[in-house]
Amino acid sequence: LAKTTQPISMDSYEGQEVNITCSHNNIATNDYITWYQQFPSQGPRFIIQGYKTKVTNEVASLFIPADRKSSTLSLPRVSLSDTAVYYCLVGLANAGGTSYGKLTFGQGTILTVHP
Amino acid sequence: EAGVTQFPSHSVIEKGQTVTLRCDPISGHDNLYWYRRVMGKEIKFLLHFVKESKQDESGMPNNRFLAERTGGTYSTLKVQPAELEDSGVYFCASSQGTSGGHPYNEQFFGPGTRLTVL
């Protein structure tokens, strides 16, 4: 499984854009990159997933360079409610391109949004 | 649609006692997973059910842990006898089976059960 490295913590202010970068140098060809968000006293929640280039949904954008050795989660105009732990996960696809197996969590990035 | 539910939300027991955690997945989800986070550590995978069958139980720490999913609906995780190091938050998650058409099968997590062993 590809190991991920992301900052332990980040601070931001309301209304700013936040970019959290994750390194995954050993990502495999069939691996997808997925980000989860976890609020205190809750379970993790899926945010976004991508394989290459850029993916955008109503919550965030995910930028993946051509070599796929890193990825950046972008949160536009954060608010206080975006304060949470953000996890970058890779290694979720099997040879068939789909995976229903376990998730491997790292330490995650604690994002604190200040007023 | 109801999400993944877990019961109890908190449990405080003494070392040597038995505790049973319950997870109700989202209706229709074939995949059910158990994870846990012990103090200061990362969230770790315990096991994965596909319907009533154990697909992967490589994360189960030892034979004091027993997971079941009779009938392929809800699941229980029993710890017997509990030890101090079993304290932590136990999460359950579920995901759809082969339907959906998405390459990655999103896992939906419950709020967790906080277990404290004294």
XYZ file of N, CA, C and O in Angstrom, chain A residues 21-24 27 33 51-54 62-73:
88
model
N -1.606 19.503 0.807
C -0.889 18.637 -0.125
C -0.510 17.325 0.538
O -0.113 17.289 1.697
N -0.628 16.272 -0.221
C -0.302 14.932 0.245
C 0.724 14.316 -0.707
O 0.556 14.394 -1.929
N 1.750 13.735 -0.146
C 2.758 13.050 -0.960
C 2.514 11.553 -0.923
O 2.273 10.988 0.155
N 2.589 10.915 -2.081
C 2.421 9.451 -2.174
C 3.322 8.961 -3.294
O 2.856 8.603 -4.382
N 2.771 5.442 -5.244
C 1.420 5.132 -5.718
C 1.481 4.167 -6.898
O 2.334 4.274 -7.779
N -6.791 8.210 -5.580
C -6.473 9.105 -4.463
C -7.793 9.603 -3.893
O -8.627 10.124 -4.631
N -8.207 10.221 -9.970
C -7.132 9.369 -10.472
C -6.019 10.222 -11.068
O -4.849 9.976 -10.815
N -6.383 11.204 -11.854
C -5.383 12.117 -12.422
C -6.058 13.449 -12.766
O -7.274 13.577 -12.724
N -5.262 14.406 -13.063
C -5.648 15.795 -13.405
C -6.455 16.438 -12.284
O -6.025 16.475 -11.166
N -7.630 16.938 -12.614
C -8.389 17.711 -11.639
C -9.808 17.177 -11.519
O -10.440 16.815 -12.504
N -9.692 18.586 -6.277
C -8.530 17.727 -6.085
C -7.649 17.869 -7.312
O -8.100 17.616 -8.435
N -6.406 18.282 -7.070
C -5.457 18.469 -8.149
C -4.404 17.369 -8.081
O -3.784 17.160 -7.034
N -4.205 16.702 -9.196
C -3.251 15.597 -9.243
C -2.326 15.834 -10.429
O -2.786 15.878 -11.573
N -1.013 15.984 -10.184
C -0.089 16.207 -11.304
C 0.083 14.943 -12.127
O -0.354 13.870 -11.734
N 0.738 15.097 -13.249
C 0.876 13.989 -14.195
C 1.591 12.788 -13.592
O 1.248 11.642 -13.876
N 2.568 13.006 -12.724
C 3.299 11.872 -12.155
C 2.539 11.209 -11.004
O 2.953 10.152 -10.521
N 1.483 11.828 -10.545
C 0.594 11.289 -9.489
C 1.304 11.010 -8.176
O 0.786 10.304 -7.317
N 2.472 11.557 -7.990
C 3.206 11.309 -6.740
C 2.760 12.230 -5.615
O 3.266 12.142 -4.489
N 1.876 13.116 -5.909
C 1.314 13.980 -4.881
C -0.090 14.383 -5.309
O -0.492 14.142 -6.462
N -0.814 14.965 -4.397
C -2.137 15.503 -4.722
C -2.424 16.661 -3.773
O -1.853 16.720 -2.668
N -3.280 17.551 -4.198
C -3.623 18.708 -3.371
C -5.124 18.839 -3.263
O -5.819 18.925 -4.283
N -5.587 18.826 -2.034
C -7.004 19.063 -1.756
C -7.184 20.564 -1.579
O -6.491 21.186 -0.772
